[in-house]
Amino acid sequence: MESLTTAAGLAEATNDIGLWGTVNTSLLHPAVAAKMIATSDQISLGRSGLNIVAGGNRSSERQMGIGFDADNPEKYRRAKEWVEVVKALWTENVVDYDGEFYTLLDCQSSPKPIQGVPRMICAATSEIGLEFVAQQLDGVMFEGTTDERVIELGQRTRRIAEANDKPDLQSLCIFMVVPGETDADAARRVELYSQAKDTVALDNMAREFGMRSAALDPTSNTADLKRWAETMALSTGTIHGSPATLAERLADLSDKAELDSLIFIMPDFVTDLQVLGEEVLPLLEANGYGTRLQGALPPLVRS
């Protein structure tokens, strides 16, 4: 489902959870997006956050006739203007803007978001992407293909944040969590999924993200993702094991990569989520990680 509409519906049906919507800056004009997000923030009483996509899935853009020739630098120049426009519309009564990609004349948007400027994040692993996030947004989201890659990305994010005088930039790492009663049980689940992988679908995903046709950016995850599409059925950031093993690995990666937040996805959003909430997270909290992570970006909560 479309995320901004879904977030607005969830805003009315809930009281406490944070609500993150996603917008591709190639697909939605910033003035329209600013109004939609402000509306969601009004409905949720200040619980809205925004994940922006500067342009990663070439196929999704090309099916609508856009993004044929845009390279990464152009996409991030456009995303920078997009962010400048939405921030202006959330904080100023009248906006005039004359940029390379957007022109606004006497543009107005009311009411404003309740929280002022909603927090914004963006997935990035390339050098240009991390620079953009550090200069414009509140947090960077990434998914490591290996433990070593998670650590490298986390530490590189911290260095770029410091270079841009952004000490409060948040790093959010996505993990595919596959729990089992024992480490062996979890390993068997991973093997089962890998045996049944849809190689055609994985190859299509690789093509959609440009892995089969575009030049690889050595500072991004693209090269690693290409190998993943050829070998795995699960997400690149998969960790598996017993609850104790998962908690230990997550704590270790959080420390070494200097992570501020952990984002979890899982094969079974009922059973696995229950294990995560009842068995894994309490172990992290018992070792002091709950307090540390509560101050990071997600989830948004109403104070």
Short mmCIF file of C-alpha atoms in Angstrom, two decimals:
data_model
loop_
_atom_site.label_atom_id
_atom_site.label_comp_id
_atom_site.label_asym_id
_atom_site.label_seq_id
_atom_site.Cartn_x
_atom_site.Cartn_y
_atom_site.Cartn_z
CA MET A 1 0.00 0.00 0.00
CA GLU A 2 1.03 3.61 -0.47
CA SER A 3 2.83 4.58 2.73
CA LEU A 4 1.65 8.16 3.34
CA THR A 5 -2.01 7.20 2.99
CA THR A 6 -1.44 4.15 5.20
CA ALA A 7 0.29 6.30 7.83
CA ALA A 8 -2.65 8.71 7.91
CA GLY A 9 -5.06 5.82 8.43
CA LEU A 10 -2.91 4.33 11.17
CA ALA A 11 -2.64 7.75 12.78
CA GLU A 12 -6.39 7.79 13.39
CA ALA A 13 -6.45 4.17 14.58
CA THR A 14 -3.53 4.40 17.05
CA ASN A 15 -2.30 6.60 19.87
CA ASP A 16 1.38 5.97 20.49
CA ILE A 17 3.29 4.36 17.60
CA GLY A 18 5.55 6.36 15.33
CA LEU A 19 4.43 6.58 11.72
CA TRP A 20 7.05 6.67 8.96
CA GLY A 21 6.05 7.32 5.37
CA THR A 22 8.29 7.00 2.32
CA VAL A 23 8.49 9.37 -0.66
CA ASN A 24 10.63 9.07 -3.79
CA THR A 25 11.80 12.59 -4.60
CA SER A 26 11.55 11.77 -8.31
CA LEU A 27 7.86 10.94 -8.14
CA LEU A 28 6.14 13.47 -5.89
CA HIS A 29 6.43 17.25 -6.03
CA PRO A 30 7.74 18.61 -2.70
CA ALA A 31 4.88 21.06 -2.29
CA VAL A 32 2.34 18.23 -2.57
CA ALA A 33 4.39 16.01 -0.28
CA ALA A 34 4.76 18.76 2.31
CA LYS A 35 0.99 19.16 2.48
CA MET A 36 0.37 15.42 2.75
CA ILE A 37 2.91 14.92 5.53
CA ALA A 38 1.67 17.96 7.45
CA THR A 39 -1.86 16.54 7.23
CA SER A 40 -0.68 13.18 8.58
CA ASP A 41 1.17 14.95 11.38
CA GLN A 42 -1.98 16.84 12.32
CA ILE A 43 -4.02 13.63 12.43
CA SER A 44 -1.36 11.79 14.46
CA LEU A 45 -0.74 14.73 16.82
CA GLY A 46 2.93 14.91 15.92
CA ARG A 47 3.93 11.29 15.35
CA SER A 48 4.95 11.48 11.68
CA GLY A 49 8.39 10.88 10.22
CA LEU A 50 9.57 10.75 6.62
CA ASN A 51 11.91 8.40 4.79
CA ILE A 52 12.94 9.92 1.49
CA VAL A 53 14.28 8.00 -1.51
CA ALA A 54 16.60 9.94 -3.79
CA GLY A 55 16.17 7.29 -6.48
CA GLY A 56 17.31 3.71 -6.29
CA ASN A 57 14.94 1.45 -8.20
CA ARG A 58 15.42 2.35 -11.85
CA SER A 59 12.61 0.11 -13.02
CA SER A 60 9.98 1.73 -10.81
CA GLU A 61 10.92 5.13 -12.19
CA ARG A 62 11.17 4.11 -15.84
CA GLN A 63 7.72 2.54 -15.89
CA MET A 64 6.44 6.09 -15.39
CA GLY A 65 8.76 7.60 -17.96
CA ILE A 66 11.21 9.33 -15.62
CA GLY A 67 14.78 8.81 -14.46
CA PHE A 68 16.15 7.49 -17.72
CA ASP A 69 19.38 9.44 -17.68
CA ALA A 70 19.68 10.80 -14.14
CA ASP A 71 22.92 9.78 -12.45
CA ASN A 72 23.53 9.76 -8.69
CA PRO A 73 24.88 13.33 -8.46
CA GLU A 74 21.82 14.67 -10.29
CA LYS A 75 19.45 12.64 -8.13
CA TYR A 76 21.01 13.99 -4.96
CA ARG A 77 20.98 17.59 -6.25
CA ARG A 78 17.27 17.17 -6.87
CA ALA A 79 16.76 15.56 -3.46
CA LYS A 80 18.58 18.47 -1.79
CA GLU A 81 16.20 20.97 -3.41
CA TRP A 82 13.24 18.72 -2.53
CA VAL A 83 14.21 18.78 1.15
CA GLU A 84 14.81 22.53 1.12
CA VAL A 85 11.33 23.10 -0.32
CA VAL A 86 9.43 20.90 2.15
CA LYS A 87 11.31 22.39 5.11
CA ALA A 88 10.52 25.90 3.89
CA LEU A 89 6.83 25.11 3.45
CA TRP A 90 6.70 23.62 6.97
CA THR A 91 8.27 26.70 8.58
CA GLU A 92 7.46 29.74 6.42
CA ASN A 93 4.15 31.38 5.55
CA VAL A 94 5.07 32.15 1.92
CA VAL A 95 7.79 30.43 -0.09
CA ASP A 96 9.54 31.64 -3.24
CA TYR A 97 12.12 29.19 -4.58
CA ASP A 98 14.11 29.20 -7.81
CA GLY A 99 16.23 26.08 -8.21
CA GLU A 100 17.57 23.75 -10.86
CA PHE A 101 14.63 21.35 -10.49
CA TYR A 102 11.86 23.23 -8.65
CA THR A 103 10.40 26.70 -8.93
CA LEU A 104 7.86 28.02 -6.43
CA LEU A 105 6.22 31.44 -6.49
CA ASP A 106 4.16 32.70 -3.58
CA CYS A 107 3.63 29.09 -2.46
CA GLN A 108 1.77 28.53 0.80
CA SER A 109 1.00 25.44 2.86
CA SER A 110 -1.12 25.44 6.01
CA PRO A 111 -1.61 24.08 8.56
CA LYS A 112 1.95 23.26 9.48
CA PRO A 113 3.08 19.97 11.04
CA ILE A 114 2.40 19.95 14.77
CA GLN A 115 6.00 19.03 15.61
CA GLY A 116 7.51 21.72 13.39
CA VAL A 117 9.83 19.96 10.95
CA PRO A 118 9.20 16.19 11.03
CA ARG A 119 12.30 14.08 11.29
CA MET A 120 13.63 12.76 8.00
CA ILE A 121 15.88 9.85 7.12
CA CYS A 122 17.22 8.34 3.91
CA ALA A 123 18.81 5.02 2.97
CA ALA A 124 22.36 5.54 1.70
CA THR A 125 25.65 3.70 1.45
CA SER A 126 27.53 5.63 -1.24
CA GLU A 127 29.83 8.49 -0.33
CA ILE A 128 27.63 11.05 -2.09
CA GLY A 129 24.52 9.64 -0.42
CA LEU A 130 26.00 9.77 3.07
CA GLU A 131 27.21 13.34 2.46
CA PHE A 132 23.68 14.33 1.40
CA VAL A 133 22.11 12.80 4.51
CA ALA A 134 24.66 14.40 6.85
CA GLN A 135 24.04 17.82 5.34
CA GLN A 136 20.24 17.69 5.00
CA LEU A 137 18.56 15.06 7.19
CA ASP A 138 18.39 13.55 10.67
CA GLY A 139 19.41 9.95 10.07
CA VAL A 140 20.84 7.49 7.58
CA MET A 141 19.44 4.00 7.11
CA PHE A 142 21.55 1.18 5.74
CA GLU A 143 21.70 -2.59 5.51
CA GLY A 144 25.03 -4.34 5.81
CA THR A 145 25.75 -7.34 3.63
CA THR A 146 28.16 -8.73 6.25
CA ASP A 147 29.10 -7.92 9.84
CA GLU A 148 32.24 -6.25 8.51
CA ARG A 149 30.17 -4.15 6.11
CA VAL A 150 27.83 -3.04 8.92
CA ILE A 151 30.81 -1.92 10.97
CA GLU A 152 32.42 -0.14 8.02
CA LEU A 153 29.19 1.69 7.15
CA GLY A 154 28.52 2.69 10.74
CA GLN A 155 32.02 4.02 11.27
CA ARG A 156 32.05 5.79 7.89
CA THR A 157 28.72 7.41 8.73
CA ARG A 158 30.20 8.70 11.98
CA ARG A 159 33.25 10.13 10.21
CA ILE A 160 31.12 11.88 7.57
CA ALA A 161 28.80 13.24 10.27
CA GLU A 162 31.77 14.71 12.14
CA ALA A 163 33.21 16.18 8.94
CA ASN A 164 29.88 17.93 8.33
CA ASP A 165 29.58 19.13 11.93
CA LYS A 166 26.53 16.89 12.45
CA PRO A 167 27.30 15.03 15.71
CA ASP A 168 23.64 14.16 16.25
CA LEU A 169 23.22 12.35 12.90
CA GLN A 170 21.58 9.00 13.64
CA SER A 171 22.64 5.69 12.09
CA LEU A 172 19.88 3.12 11.62
CA CYS A 173 20.78 -0.40 10.52
CA ILE A 174 18.29 -2.88 9.08
CA PHE A 175 18.57 -6.53 10.09
CA MET A 176 16.69 -9.55 8.82
CA VAL A 177 16.29 -11.60 12.02
CA VAL A 178 15.74 -15.36 11.78
CA PRO A 179 15.30 -16.81 15.30
CA GLY A 180 15.25 -20.44 16.35
CA GLU A 181 15.13 -22.31 19.63
CA THR A 182 18.81 -23.09 19.05
CA ASP A 183 21.45 -21.83 16.65
CA ALA A 184 21.06 -25.05 14.65
CA ASP A 185 17.30 -24.56 14.37
CA ALA A 186 17.78 -21.04 13.02
CA ALA A 187 20.43 -22.23 10.54
CA ARG A 188 18.02 -24.88 9.26
CA ARG A 189 15.40 -22.19 8.64
CA VAL A 190 17.86 -20.12 6.61
CA GLU A 191 18.85 -23.17 4.58
CA LEU A 192 15.20 -24.02 3.95
CA TYR A 193 14.49 -20.53 2.61
CA SER A 194 17.63 -20.61 0.46
CA GLN A 195 16.69 -23.96 -1.09
CA ALA A 196 13.36 -22.51 -2.18
CA LYS A 197 14.67 -19.21 -3.49
CA ASP A 198 13.08 -17.74 -6.60
CA THR A 199 16.10 -17.10 -8.82
CA VAL A 200 14.01 -15.37 -11.48
CA ALA A 201 12.59 -12.92 -8.93
CA LEU A 202 16.04 -12.26 -7.47
CA ASP A 203 17.47 -11.59 -10.91
CA ASN A 204 14.60 -9.21 -11.66
CA MET A 205 15.27 -7.39 -8.39
CA ALA A 206 18.92 -7.04 -9.37
CA ARG A 207 17.90 -5.56 -12.72
CA GLU A 208 15.41 -3.17 -11.09
CA PHE A 209 18.14 -1.73 -8.90
CA GLY A 210 20.51 -1.41 -11.83
CA MET A 211 22.90 -4.18 -10.77
CA ARG A 212 22.93 -5.82 -14.18
CA SER A 213 23.33 -2.68 -16.25
CA ALA A 214 24.59 0.31 -14.29
CA ALA A 215 28.19 1.04 -13.41
CA LEU A 216 28.84 -0.06 -9.83
CA ASP A 217 29.60 2.60 -7.23
CA PRO A 218 32.41 1.09 -5.11
CA THR A 219 31.28 3.05 -2.03
CA SER A 220 27.73 1.67 -2.16
CA ASN A 221 26.18 -1.71 -1.42
CA THR A 222 25.51 -2.40 -5.11
CA ALA A 223 28.40 -4.80 -5.71
CA ASP A 224 27.59 -6.77 -2.56
CA LEU A 225 23.91 -6.86 -3.46
CA LYS A 226 24.76 -8.30 -6.86
CA ARG A 227 26.47 -11.25 -5.17
CA TRP A 228 23.54 -11.62 -2.77
CA ALA A 229 21.05 -11.79 -5.64
CA GLU A 230 23.03 -14.68 -7.04
CA THR A 231 23.37 -16.64 -3.80
CA MET A 232 20.72 -15.87 -1.16
CA ALA A 233 16.96 -15.94 -0.70
CA LEU A 234 16.92 -13.68 2.35
CA SER A 235 17.84 -10.07 2.98
CA THR A 236 21.51 -9.13 2.90
CA GLY A 237 21.53 -8.16 6.57
CA THR A 238 20.40 -11.57 7.83
CA ILE A 239 21.44 -12.70 11.27
CA HIS A 240 20.17 -15.96 12.71
CA GLY A 241 20.42 -17.92 15.93
CA SER A 242 18.86 -18.54 19.31
CA PRO A 243 17.51 -15.51 21.22
CA ALA A 244 20.74 -15.36 23.23
CA THR A 245 22.89 -15.51 20.09
CA LEU A 246 20.81 -12.84 18.35
CA ALA A 247 21.05 -10.51 21.35
CA GLU A 248 24.81 -11.04 21.58
CA ARG A 249 25.40 -10.38 17.87
CA LEU A 250 23.15 -7.32 17.83
CA ALA A 251 24.88 -5.86 20.88
CA ASP A 252 28.31 -6.52 19.38
CA LEU A 253 27.41 -4.89 16.05
CA SER A 254 25.74 -1.94 17.80
CA ASP A 255 28.94 -1.22 19.68
CA LYS A 256 31.45 -1.79 16.88
CA ALA A 257 29.41 0.09 14.24
CA GLU A 258 28.33 2.82 16.68
CA LEU A 259 24.69 2.28 15.74
CA ASP A 260 21.93 4.45 17.17
CA SER A 261 18.96 2.32 16.10
CA LEU A 262 18.16 -1.19 14.97
CA ILE A 263 15.39 -1.86 12.45
CA PHE A 264 14.06 -5.40 12.23
CA ILE A 265 12.40 -7.37 9.48
CA MET A 266 11.70 -11.08 9.68
CA PRO A 267 10.30 -13.99 7.64
CA ASP A 268 7.33 -14.54 9.98
CA PHE A 269 5.86 -11.28 11.21
CA VAL A 270 3.73 -13.07 13.82
CA THR A 271 5.85 -15.77 15.45
CA ASP A 272 9.26 -14.17 14.84
CA LEU A 273 8.10 -10.77 16.07
CA GLN A 274 6.86 -12.38 19.26
CA VAL A 275 10.23 -14.04 19.84
CA LEU A 276 12.00 -10.77 19.15
CA GLY A 277 9.81 -8.81 21.56
CA GLU A 278 9.59 -11.37 24.36
CA GLU A 279 13.02 -13.01 24.27
CA VAL A 280 15.61 -11.02 22.30
CA LEU A 281 14.87 -7.39 23.22
CA PRO A 282 14.67 -8.09 26.99
CA LEU A 283 18.22 -9.48 26.81
CA LEU A 284 19.40 -6.31 25.09
CA GLU A 285 17.58 -4.12 27.61
CA ALA A 286 19.06 -6.06 30.52
CA ASN A 287 22.50 -5.13 29.23
CA GLY A 288 21.72 -1.43 28.89
CA TYR A 289 20.88 -1.25 25.19
CA GLY A 290 17.20 -0.40 25.68
CA THR A 291 17.98 2.90 27.39
CA ARG A 292 20.56 3.82 24.78
CA LEU A 293 18.35 3.05 21.80
CA GLN A 294 15.25 4.77 23.22
CA GLY A 295 16.83 8.14 22.48
CA ALA A 296 17.33 7.43 18.79
CA LEU A 297 15.01 8.28 15.90
CA PRO A 298 12.62 5.34 15.55
CA PRO A 299 10.07 4.80 16.77
CA LEU A 300 8.52 8.22 16.95
CA VAL A 301 6.43 8.49 20.07
CA ARG A 302 4.18 11.20 21.38
CA SER A 303 5.52 12.72 24.57
#
